[in-house]
PDB file of C-alpha atoms in Angstrom:
ATOM      1  CA  MET A  28     -45.587  -2.431   4.679  1.00 71.00           C
ATOM      2  CA  ALA A  29     -44.743   0.502   6.932  1.00 82.00           C
ATOM      3  CA  GLY A  30     -42.156   0.148   9.681  1.00 90.00           C
ATOM      4  CA  PHE A  31     -42.307   1.332  13.266  1.00 96.00           C
ATOM      5  CA  PRO A  32     -41.033   4.850  13.970  1.00 96.00           C
ATOM      6  CA  ALA A  33     -37.382   5.082  14.950  1.00 95.00           C
ATOM      7  CA  GLY A  34     -36.911   4.595  18.671  1.00 95.00           C
ATOM      8  CA  PHE A  35     -40.171   2.759  19.338  1.00 97.00           C
ATOM      9  CA  SER A  36     -39.446  -0.277  21.526  1.00 92.00           C
ATOM     10  CA  GLY A  37     -42.839  -1.404  22.831  1.00 93.00           C
ATOM     11  CA  ASP A  38     -44.750  -4.605  22.121  1.00 97.00           C
ATOM     12  CA  PRO A  39     -47.546  -3.407  19.832  1.00 97.00           C
ATOM     13  CA  ASP A  40     -49.559  -6.627  19.954  1.00 98.00           C
ATOM     14  CA  ARG A  41     -49.635  -6.553  23.751  1.00 98.00           C
ATOM     15  CA  LEU A  42     -50.579  -2.876  23.791  1.00 98.00           C
ATOM     16  CA  LEU A  43     -53.366  -3.473  21.281  1.00 98.00           C
ATOM     17  CA  ALA A  44     -54.770  -6.356  23.337  1.00 98.00           C
ATOM     18  CA  LEU A  45     -54.813  -4.334  26.546  1.00 98.00           C
ATOM     19  CA  ALA A  46     -56.284  -1.250  24.893  1.00 98.00           C
ATOM     20  CA  GLY A  47     -58.878  -3.337  23.086  1.00 98.00           C
ATOM     21  CA  ALA A  48     -60.029  -4.825  26.375  1.00 98.00           C
ATOM     22  CA  ALA A  49     -60.591  -1.314  27.742  1.00 98.00           C
ATOM     23  CA  LEU A  50     -62.644  -0.362  24.683  1.00 98.00           C
ATOM     24  CA  ASP A  51     -64.677  -3.565  24.977  1.00 98.00           C
ATOM     25  CA  GLU A  52     -65.489  -2.748  28.593  1.00 98.00           C
ATOM     26  CA  ALA A  53     -66.672   0.745  27.651  1.00 97.00           C
ATOM     27  CA  ALA A  54     -68.705  -0.314  24.601  1.00 98.00           C
ATOM     28  CA  PRO A  55     -71.981  -1.120  26.471  1.00 97.00           C
ATOM     29  CA  ARG A  56     -72.001   2.373  27.980  1.00 95.00           C
ATOM     30  CA  PHE A  57     -71.344   3.834  24.514  1.00 96.00           C
ATOM     31  CA  VAL A  58     -74.402   2.005  23.178  1.00 96.00           C
ATOM     32  CA  GLU A  59     -76.536   2.915  26.191  1.00 92.00           C
ATOM     33  CA  GLY A  60     -75.847   6.624  25.776  1.00 91.00           C
ATOM     34  CA  VAL A  61     -76.786   7.005  22.101  1.00 91.00           C
ATOM     35  CA  GLY A  62     -78.887  10.108  21.593  1.00 85.00           C
ATOM     36  CA  ALA A  63     -77.149  12.107  24.327  1.00 77.00           C
ATOM     37  CA  PRO A  64     -77.727  15.831  23.756  1.00 69.00           C
ATOM     38  CA  ALA A  65     -75.064  18.492  23.345  1.00 60.00           C
ATOM     39  CA  SER A  66     -73.777  19.750  26.678  1.00 57.00           C
ATOM     40  CA  VAL A  67     -70.490  21.527  25.897  1.00 57.00           C
ATOM     41  CA  ALA A  68     -70.217  24.001  23.002  1.00 52.00           C
ATOM     42  CA  LYS A  69     -66.794  23.817  21.330  1.00 52.00           C
ATOM     43  CA  GLY A  70     -67.187  25.938  18.192  1.00 49.00           C
ATOM     44  CA  PRO A  71     -69.359  26.396  15.104  1.00 51.00           C
ATOM     45  CA  ALA A  72     -71.456  23.229  14.681  1.00 50.00           C
ATOM     46  CA  ASP A  73     -69.154  21.432  17.142  1.00 52.00           C
ATOM     47  CA  PHE A  74     -70.014  20.191  20.611  1.00 48.00           C
ATOM     48  CA  ALA A  75     -69.439  17.485  23.192  1.00 66.00           C
ATOM     49  CA  THR A  76     -71.946  15.484  25.204  1.00 75.00           C
ATOM     50  CA  ASP A  77     -71.728  14.383  28.821  1.00 82.00           C
ATOM     51  CA  LEU A  78     -71.003  10.909  27.450  1.00 85.00           C
ATOM     52  CA  ASP A  79     -67.885  12.217  25.679  1.00 85.00           C
ATOM     53  CA  LEU A  80     -66.566  13.403  29.026  1.00 89.00           C
ATOM     54  CA  GLU A  81     -67.576  10.276  30.926  1.00 91.00           C
ATOM     55  CA  LEU A  82     -66.177   7.864  28.353  1.00 94.00           C
ATOM     56  CA  GLU A  83     -62.908   9.757  28.008  1.00 95.00           C
ATOM     57  CA  ARG A  84     -62.301   9.635  31.759  1.00 95.00           C
ATOM     58  CA  ARG A  85     -63.156   5.942  31.884  1.00 97.00           C
ATOM     59  CA  ILE A  86     -61.213   4.798  28.819  1.00 98.00           C
ATOM     60  CA  ALA A  87     -58.173   7.010  29.380  1.00 98.00           C
ATOM     61  CA  GLY A  88     -57.834   5.817  32.957  1.00 98.00           C
ATOM     62  CA  ALA A  89     -58.153   2.151  32.027  1.00 98.00           C
ATOM     63  CA  VAL A  90     -55.764   2.354  29.065  1.00 98.00           C
ATOM     64  CA  ALA A  91     -53.098   4.298  30.926  1.00 98.00           C
ATOM     65  CA  GLU A  92     -53.263   1.905  33.878  1.00 98.00           C
ATOM     66  CA  SER A  93     -53.166  -1.311  31.846  1.00 98.00           C
ATOM     67  CA  THR A  94     -50.595  -0.300  29.228  1.00 98.00           C
ATOM     68  CA  GLY A  95     -48.407   2.084  31.201  1.00 98.00           C
ATOM     69  CA  VAL A  96     -48.610   4.556  28.299  1.00 98.00           C
ATOM     70  CA  PRO A  97     -50.139   8.013  28.907  1.00 98.00           C
ATOM     71  CA  VAL A  98     -53.281   9.128  27.082  1.00 98.00           C
ATOM     72  CA  HIS A  99     -54.101  12.441  25.408  1.00 98.00           C
ATOM     73  CA  GLY A 100     -57.854  12.835  25.005  1.00 96.00           C
ATOM     74  CA  GLU A 101     -59.920  15.155  22.867  1.00 91.00           C
ATOM     75  CA  GLU A 102     -61.832  16.636  25.784  1.00 86.00           C
ATOM     76  CA  TYR A 103     -59.312  16.741  28.651  1.00 92.00           C
ATOM     77  CA  GLY A 104     -56.002  16.877  26.807  1.00 93.00           C
ATOM     78  CA  GLY A 105     -52.886  15.216  28.202  1.00 96.00           C
ATOM     79  CA  PRO A 106     -49.200  14.879  27.366  1.00 97.00           C
ATOM     80  CA  ALA A 107     -47.699  16.233  24.176  1.00 97.00           C
ATOM     81  CA  VAL A 108     -48.627  14.151  21.134  1.00 98.00           C
ATOM     82  CA  ASP A 109     -45.464  14.838  19.141  1.00 97.00           C
ATOM     83  CA  GLU A 110     -42.868  13.350  21.474  1.00 97.00           C
ATOM     84  CA  GLY A 111     -42.440  10.026  23.187  1.00 97.00           C
ATOM     85  CA  THR A 112     -45.023   7.250  23.112  1.00 98.00           C
ATOM     86  CA  VAL A 113     -48.603   8.329  23.742  1.00 98.00           C
ATOM     87  CA  TRP A 114     -52.160   7.197  23.089  1.00 98.00           C
ATOM     88  CA  VAL A 115     -54.542   9.669  21.431  1.00 98.00           C
ATOM     89  CA  LEU A 116     -58.213   9.143  22.257  1.00 98.00           C
ATOM     90  CA  ASP A 117     -61.481  10.329  20.736  1.00 97.00           C
ATOM     91  CA  PRO A 118     -64.178   8.858  23.002  1.00 96.00           C
ATOM     92  CA  ILE A 119     -66.994   9.603  20.553  1.00 95.00           C
ATOM     93  CA  ASP A 120     -65.983  10.314  16.978  1.00 96.00           C
ATOM     94  CA  GLY A 121     -68.909  11.620  14.959  1.00 92.00           C
ATOM     95  CA  THR A 122     -70.581  13.265  17.955  1.00 89.00           C
ATOM     96  CA  PHE A 123     -73.294  14.872  15.833  1.00 88.00           C
ATOM     97  CA  ASN A 124     -74.139  11.426  14.455  1.00 93.00           C
ATOM     98  CA  TYR A 125     -74.104   9.958  17.970  1.00 92.00           C
ATOM     99  CA  SER A 126     -76.547  12.537  19.276  1.00 88.00           C
ATOM    100  CA  ALA A 127     -78.826  11.988  16.284  1.00 91.00           C
ATOM    101  CA  GLY A 128     -78.755   8.210  16.632  1.00 93.00           C
ATOM    102  CA  TYR A 129     -76.983   7.692  13.298  1.00 95.00           C
ATOM    103  CA  PRO A 130     -74.637   4.683  13.654  1.00 96.00           C
ATOM    104  CA  ALA A 131     -71.611   6.171  11.873  1.00 97.00           C
ATOM    105  CA  THR A 132     -69.926   6.893  15.189  1.00 97.00           C
ATOM    106  CA  GLY A 133     -67.372   5.176  17.388  1.00 97.00           C
ATOM    107  CA  THR A 134     -64.352   5.364  19.669  1.00 98.00           C
ATOM    108  CA  LEU A 135     -60.861   5.944  18.263  1.00 98.00           C
ATOM    109  CA  LEU A 136     -57.561   5.198  19.963  1.00 98.00           C
ATOM    110  CA  GLY A 137     -54.257   5.752  18.182  1.00 98.00           C
ATOM    111  CA  LEU A 138     -50.741   5.020  19.401  1.00 98.00           C
ATOM    112  CA  LEU A 139     -48.046   7.493  18.372  1.00 98.00           C
ATOM    113  CA  HIS A 140     -44.295   7.607  18.875  1.00 98.00           C
ATOM    114  CA  ASP A 141     -42.648  10.988  18.328  1.00 98.00           C
ATOM    115  CA  GLY A 142     -45.738  12.009  16.380  1.00 98.00           C
ATOM    116  CA  ARG A 143     -45.678   9.026  13.980  1.00 98.00           C
ATOM    117  CA  PRO A 144     -48.345   6.310  13.870  1.00 98.00           C
ATOM    118  CA  VAL A 145     -47.650   2.972  15.534  1.00 98.00           C
ATOM    119  CA  ALA A 146     -51.054   1.327  16.023  1.00 98.00           C
ATOM    120  CA  GLY A 147     -54.755   2.083  15.900  1.00 98.00           C
ATOM    121  CA  LEU A 148     -58.079   0.880  17.235  1.00 98.00           C
ATOM    122  CA  ALA A 149     -61.478   1.974  15.891  1.00 98.00           C
ATOM    123  CA  TRP A 150     -64.500   0.566  17.711  1.00 98.00           C
ATOM    124  CA  PHE A 151     -67.996   1.001  16.219  1.00 98.00           C
ATOM    125  CA  PRO A 152     -70.281  -0.641  18.803  1.00 97.00           C
ATOM    126  CA  LEU A 153     -73.534   0.292  17.050  1.00 97.00           C
ATOM    127  CA  VAL A 154     -72.652  -1.899  14.060  1.00 98.00           C
ATOM    128  CA  GLY A 155     -70.459  -4.484  15.805  1.00 97.00           C
ATOM    129  CA  ASP A 156     -67.134  -3.660  14.134  1.00 98.00           C
ATOM    130  CA  SER A 157     -63.867  -3.376  16.059  1.00 98.00           C
ATOM    131  CA  PHE A 158     -60.819  -2.711  13.874  1.00 98.00           C
ATOM    132  CA  PHE A 159     -57.281  -2.827  15.209  1.00 98.00           C
ATOM    133  CA  GLY A 160     -53.738  -3.276  13.983  1.00 98.00           C
ATOM    134  CA  HIS A 161     -50.212  -1.882  14.031  1.00 98.00           C
ATOM    135  CA  VAL A 162     -48.352  -0.429  11.091  1.00 98.00           C
ATOM    136  CA  GLN A 163     -46.635  -3.692  10.177  1.00 97.00           C
ATOM    137  CA  GLY A 164     -50.058  -5.276   9.708  1.00 97.00           C
ATOM    138  CA  PRO A 165     -52.439  -6.887   9.420  1.00 97.00           C
ATOM    139  CA  VAL A 166     -55.735  -5.158  10.162  1.00 98.00           C
ATOM    140  CA  ARG A 167     -58.180  -7.239  12.193  1.00 98.00           C
ATOM    141  CA  ASN A 168     -61.889  -6.823  12.773  1.00 98.00           C
ATOM    142  CA  GLY A 169     -62.603  -8.633  16.021  1.00 96.00           C
ATOM    143  CA  GLY A 170     -61.082 -12.077  15.554  1.00 88.00           C
ATOM    144  CA  GLU A 171     -60.911 -11.879  11.751  1.00 97.00           C
ATOM    145  CA  GLU A 172     -57.704 -11.013   9.930  1.00 98.00           C
ATOM    146  CA  LEU A 173     -58.503  -8.832   6.920  1.00 98.00           C
ATOM    147  CA  PRO A 174     -56.669  -9.156   3.600  1.00 97.00           C
ATOM    148  CA  PRO A 175     -54.256  -6.400   2.569  1.00 96.00           C
ATOM    149  CA  LEU A 176     -55.586  -3.617   0.406  1.00 97.00           C
ATOM    150  CA  GLY A 177     -55.902  -4.452  -3.267  1.00 92.00           C
ATOM    151  CA  ASP A 178     -54.609  -2.734  -6.378  1.00 90.00           C
ATOM    152  CA  GLY A 179     -57.874  -1.436  -7.868  1.00 90.00           C
ATOM    153  CA  GLY A 180     -58.177   2.187  -8.932  1.00 93.00           C
ATOM    154  CA  LEU A 181     -60.587   5.068  -8.550  1.00 93.00           C
ATOM    155  CA  ASP A 182     -62.945   3.876 -11.279  1.00 92.00           C
ATOM    156  CA  ASP A 183     -64.171   1.012  -9.097  1.00 90.00           C
ATOM    157  CA  ALA A 184     -63.932   2.678  -5.690  1.00 94.00           C
ATOM    158  CA  MET A 185     -66.133   4.374  -3.138  1.00 96.00           C
ATOM    159  CA  ILE A 186     -64.314   7.398  -1.753  1.00 97.00           C
ATOM    160  CA  ALA A 187     -65.178   9.179   1.492  1.00 97.00           C
ATOM    161  CA  VAL A 188     -64.850  12.971   1.392  1.00 96.00           C
ATOM    162  CA  GLY A 189     -64.945  15.027   4.573  1.00 91.00           C
ATOM    163  CA  SER A 190     -67.795  17.394   5.335  1.00 79.00           C
ATOM    164  CA  PHE A 191     -67.711  21.103   4.621  1.00 73.00           C
ATOM    165  CA  SER A 192     -69.620  24.341   4.475  1.00 66.00           C
ATOM    166  CA  ARG A 193     -69.113  26.033   1.137  1.00 64.00           C
ATOM    167  CA  GLY A 194     -69.116  29.426   2.842  1.00 65.00           C
ATOM    168  CA  SER A 195     -66.258  28.577   5.191  1.00 69.00           C
ATOM    169  CA  ASN A 196     -62.828  30.125   4.697  1.00 68.00           C
ATOM    170  CA  GLY A 197     -60.575  28.390   7.169  1.00 70.00           C
ATOM    171  CA  ARG A 198     -57.535  26.207   6.581  1.00 83.00           C
ATOM    172  CA  PHE A 199     -59.210  24.641   3.546  1.00 91.00           C
ATOM    173  CA  PRO A 200     -61.815  27.034   2.140  1.00 91.00           C
ATOM    174  CA  GLY A 201     -65.245  25.662   1.340  1.00 90.00           C
ATOM    175  CA  ASP A 202     -64.876  26.316  -2.383  1.00 91.00           C
ATOM    176  CA  TYR A 203     -61.586  24.371  -2.402  1.00 93.00           C
ATOM    177  CA  ARG A 204     -63.280  21.415  -0.718  1.00 93.00           C
ATOM    178  CA  TYR A 205     -66.174  21.709  -3.141  1.00 92.00           C
ATOM    179  CA  ALA A 206     -63.775  21.650  -6.089  1.00 94.00           C
ATOM    180  CA  ILE A 207     -62.130  18.478  -4.774  1.00 95.00           C
ATOM    181  CA  LEU A 208     -65.529  16.871  -4.248  1.00 94.00           C
ATOM    182  CA  GLY A 209     -66.504  17.738  -7.818  1.00 94.00           C
ATOM    183  CA  GLU A 210     -63.331  16.337  -9.350  1.00 95.00           C
ATOM    184  CA  VAL A 211     -63.434  13.187  -7.224  1.00 96.00           C
ATOM    185  CA  SER A 212     -67.067  12.607  -8.221  1.00 95.00           C
ATOM    186  CA  ARG A 213     -66.069  12.625 -11.902  1.00 94.00           C
ATOM    187  CA  ARG A 214     -63.541   9.846 -11.372  1.00 93.00           C
ATOM    188  CA  VAL A 215     -64.955   7.406  -8.844  1.00 94.00           C
ATOM    189  CA  ALA A 216     -67.787   4.907  -8.709  1.00 89.00           C
ATOM    190  CA  ARG A 217     -69.375   6.582  -5.669  1.00 94.00           C
ATOM    191  CA  VAL A 218     -68.653   9.410  -3.213  1.00 96.00           C
ATOM    192  CA  ARG A 219     -69.700   9.041   0.422  1.00 96.00           C
ATOM    193  CA  GLN A 220     -69.917  11.483   3.349  1.00 94.00           C
ATOM    194  CA  PHE A 221     -70.361   9.841   6.742  1.00 96.00           C
ATOM    195  CA  GLY A 222     -69.593  12.739   9.084  1.00 93.00           C
ATOM    196  CA  SER A 223     -66.950  10.705  10.916  1.00 96.00           C
ATOM    197  CA  THR A 224     -63.249  10.689  10.130  1.00 97.00           C
ATOM    198  CA  GLY A 225     -62.950   7.460  12.078  1.00 98.00           C
ATOM    199  CA  VAL A 226     -65.445   5.751   9.781  1.00 98.00           C
ATOM    200  CA  ASP A 227     -63.774   7.164   6.676  1.00 98.00           C
ATOM    201  CA  LEU A 228     -60.301   5.902   7.581  1.00 98.00           C
ATOM    202  CA  ALA A 229     -61.137   2.624   9.333  1.00 98.00           C
ATOM    203  CA  TYR A 230     -63.300   1.388   6.479  1.00 98.00           C
ATOM    204  CA  THR A 231     -60.610   2.462   4.036  1.00 98.00           C
ATOM    205  CA  ALA A 232     -58.174   0.302   6.006  1.00 98.00           C
ATOM    206  CA  ALA A 233     -60.675  -2.561   5.827  1.00 98.00           C
ATOM    207  CA  GLY A 234     -60.962  -2.265   2.045  1.00 97.00           C
ATOM    208  CA  VAL A 235     -64.645  -1.317   2.110  1.00 97.00           C
ATOM    209  CA  LEU A 236     -63.868   2.211   0.963  1.00 97.00           C
ATOM    210  CA  GLY A 237     -61.194   2.769  -1.637  1.00 97.00           C
ATOM    211  CA  GLY A 238     -59.862   5.899   0.014  1.00 98.00           C
ATOM    212  CA  ALA A 239     -60.597   8.960   2.087  1.00 98.00           C
ATOM    213  CA  VAL A 240     -60.063  12.715   1.841  1.00 97.00           C
ATOM    214  CA  VAL A 241     -59.950  14.311   5.304  1.00 96.00           C
ATOM    215  CA  PHE A 242     -59.840  18.091   5.689  1.00 94.00           C
ATOM    216  CA  GLY A 243     -59.463  18.006   9.487  1.00 92.00           C
ATOM    217  CA  HIS A 244     -56.178  18.089  11.377  1.00 94.00           C
ATOM    218  CA  HIS A 245     -57.031  16.931  14.902  1.00 94.00           C
ATOM    219  CA  PRO A 246     -54.779  14.068  16.044  1.00 97.00           C
ATOM    220  CA  TRP A 247     -57.587  12.316  17.947  1.00 97.00           C
ATOM    221  CA  ASP A 248     -59.573  12.126  14.687  1.00 96.00           C
ATOM    222  CA  ASN A 249     -56.726  10.999  12.458  1.00 98.00           C
ATOM    223  CA  ALA A 250     -54.107   8.988  14.378  1.00 98.00           C
ATOM    224  CA  ALA A 251     -55.981   5.700  14.761  1.00 98.00           C
ATOM    225  CA  GLY A 252     -57.157   5.610  11.158  1.00 98.00           C
ATOM    226  CA  ALA A 253     -53.761   6.574   9.765  1.00 98.00           C
ATOM    227  CA  ALA A 254     -52.185   3.636  11.592  1.00 98.00           C
ATOM    228  CA  LEU A 255     -54.912   1.273  10.399  1.00 98.00           C
ATOM    229  CA  VAL A 256     -54.532   2.244   6.732  1.00 98.00           C
ATOM    230  CA  LEU A 257     -50.788   1.680   6.996  1.00 98.00           C
ATOM    231  CA  ALA A 258     -51.478  -1.671   8.680  1.00 98.00           C
ATOM    232  CA  GLY A 259     -53.579  -2.620   5.655  1.00 98.00           C
ATOM    233  CA  GLY A 260     -50.739  -1.831   3.282  1.00 97.00           C
ATOM    234  CA  GLY A 261     -52.094   1.547   2.204  1.00 98.00           C
ATOM    235  CA  ARG A 262     -50.566   4.990   1.889  1.00 98.00           C
ATOM    236  CA  VAL A 263     -51.285   7.934   4.195  1.00 98.00           C
ATOM    237  CA  THR A 264     -50.166  11.502   3.505  1.00 98.00           C
ATOM    238  CA  ASP A 265     -51.543  14.995   3.842  1.00 98.00           C
ATOM    239  CA  LEU A 266     -53.281  16.672   0.904  1.00 97.00           C
ATOM    240  CA  ALA A 267     -49.916  17.949  -0.323  1.00 96.00           C
ATOM    241  CA  GLY A 268     -48.590  14.383  -0.548  1.00 97.00           C
ATOM    242  CA  GLU A 269     -46.239  14.598   2.446  1.00 98.00           C
ATOM    243  CA  GLU A 270     -46.022  11.623   4.815  1.00 97.00           C
ATOM    244  CA  TRP A 271     -48.644  11.906   7.542  1.00 98.00           C
ATOM    245  CA  HIS A 272     -47.570  12.812  11.070  1.00 98.00           C
ATOM    246  CA  VAL A 273     -49.401  14.244  14.026  1.00 97.00           C
ATOM    247  CA  GLY A 274     -48.771  17.838  12.928  1.00 97.00           C
ATOM    248  CA  ALA A 275     -50.243  17.329   9.450  1.00 97.00           C
ATOM    249  CA  ASP A 276     -53.159  19.563   8.505  1.00 95.00           C
ATOM    250  CA  SER A 277     -55.138  16.889   6.611  1.00 96.00           C
ATOM    251  CA  VAL A 278     -55.200  13.243   5.541  1.00 98.00           C
ATOM    252  CA  LEU A 279     -55.254  11.543   2.161  1.00 98.00           C
ATOM    253  CA  ALA A 280     -55.481   7.769   2.477  1.00 98.00           C
ATOM    254  CA  GLY A 281     -56.101   4.692   0.387  1.00 98.00           C
ATOM    255  CA  SER A 282     -54.510   1.707  -1.260  1.00 96.00           C
ATOM    256  CA  PRO A 283     -51.270   2.725  -2.999  1.00 96.00           C
ATOM    257  CA  VAL A 284     -52.956   3.008  -6.417  1.00 96.00           C
ATOM    258  CA  VAL A 285     -56.032   4.852  -5.176  1.00 97.00           C
ATOM    259  CA  HIS A 286     -53.962   7.171  -2.995  1.00 97.00           C
ATOM    260  CA  ASP A 287     -51.755   8.227  -5.886  1.00 97.00           C
ATOM    261  CA  GLU A 288     -54.755   8.760  -8.163  1.00 97.00           C
ATOM    262  CA  LEU A 289     -56.513  10.781  -5.469  1.00 97.00           C
ATOM    263  CA  LEU A 290     -53.396  12.880  -4.972  1.00 98.00           C
ATOM    264  CA  GLY A 291     -53.441  13.678  -8.690  1.00 97.00           C
ATOM    265  CA  VAL A 292     -57.075  14.768  -8.412  1.00 96.00           C
ATOM    266  CA  VAL A 293     -56.333  16.994  -5.406  1.00 96.00           C
ATOM    267  CA  ARG A 294     -53.383  18.616  -7.148  1.00 97.00           C
ATOM    268  CA  SER A 295     -55.469  19.238 -10.255  1.00 96.00           C
ATOM    269  CA  VAL A 296     -57.771  21.701  -8.466  1.00 95.00           C
ATOM    270  CA  GLY A 297     -54.946  24.018  -7.379  1.00 95.00           C
ATOM    271  CA  ALA A 298     -53.888  25.286  -3.971  1.00 93.00           C
ATOM    272  CA  PRO A 299     -56.225  26.181  -1.076  1.00 92.00           C
ATOM    273  CA  SER A 300     -55.003  29.776  -1.304  1.00 90.00           C
ATOM    274  CA  ASP A 301     -56.497  30.002  -4.804  1.00 91.00           C
ATOM    275  CA  TYR A 302     -59.954  29.694  -3.240  1.00 89.00           C
ATOM    276  CA  ARG A 303     -59.568  31.959  -0.226  1.00 80.00           C
ATOM    277  CA  GLY A 304     -62.044  34.802   0.040  1.00 66.00           C
ATOM    278  CA  ASP A 305     -62.484  37.322   2.816  1.00 46.00           C
ATOM    279  CA  PRO A 306     -59.602  36.690   5.258  1.00 44.00           C
ATOM    280  CA  GLY A 307     -61.791  37.884   8.114  1.00 38.00           C
ATOM    281  CA  HIS A 308     -64.219  34.990   7.652  1.00 38.00           C
ATOM    282  CA  SER A 309     -63.227  31.634   9.081  1.00 39.00           C
ATOM    283  CA  GLY A 310     -64.585  28.617  10.877  1.00 37.00           C
ATOM    284  CA  THR A 311     -64.642  25.320   9.051  1.00 36.00           C
ATOM    285  CA  LEU A 312     -67.077  22.684  10.147  1.00 35.00           C
ATOM    286  CA  SER A 313     -65.747  19.856  12.274  1.00 37.00           C
ATOM    287  CA  TYR A 314     -67.102  16.479  13.192  1.00 34.00           C
TER     288      TYR A 314
END
């Protein structure tokens, strides 16, 4: 089981309880606002809704006040995420899903210390799941303690793979992502794409999914789920196999066996630079 980052001295169970209460209080408004249209353009196929802004203000204020720990949110920013102790908040992960009324969407809150994961909460009010835990475990869903991740391999697993446009040429070119998807699909029982990093990682931590391949780098997408997978006894690195931290450019997560097998699959397709086309074309899809 993972240990707390050096220098962290807080009470993670207390912090989780206080933060969870804030997410519970905001959950009815999350449900009420489903279907909210795009209101703030953020990039290619990426936007925020008025509910993103409202929920971030509400949750960030409540969490900072109750826990005494500052909050960095996706929409409004905040303190540096790579030093000290800080919460990282995504008020609506899977915004496209949220606007469409597809229930693979939720609120993510990760606790970091010097850029390393301490604890995570992933609330999915549309399906009634609320996962939380710190890196020394266990993972809980509401009042239920979940068992640690098992030792099964890729052959029996569902694996979540992040979304992509094959024509993109950003940090991880579309053809590179496509190659990983193809190789993963040859090895696993099923591949799934939910359009929500929070779903991918939280349900990996819960043992529903065997693992997840995440091409995104945003800390508000990744911090909560990284902590939860560690809480479940899993492994979390970037696609190169380096230990995950807030500056990592990607996430590879799963039980220890699945993670290592996935890492072998990723390495088998070569480096992202092998797939890069026109350097003037960029803009990967985000959630």
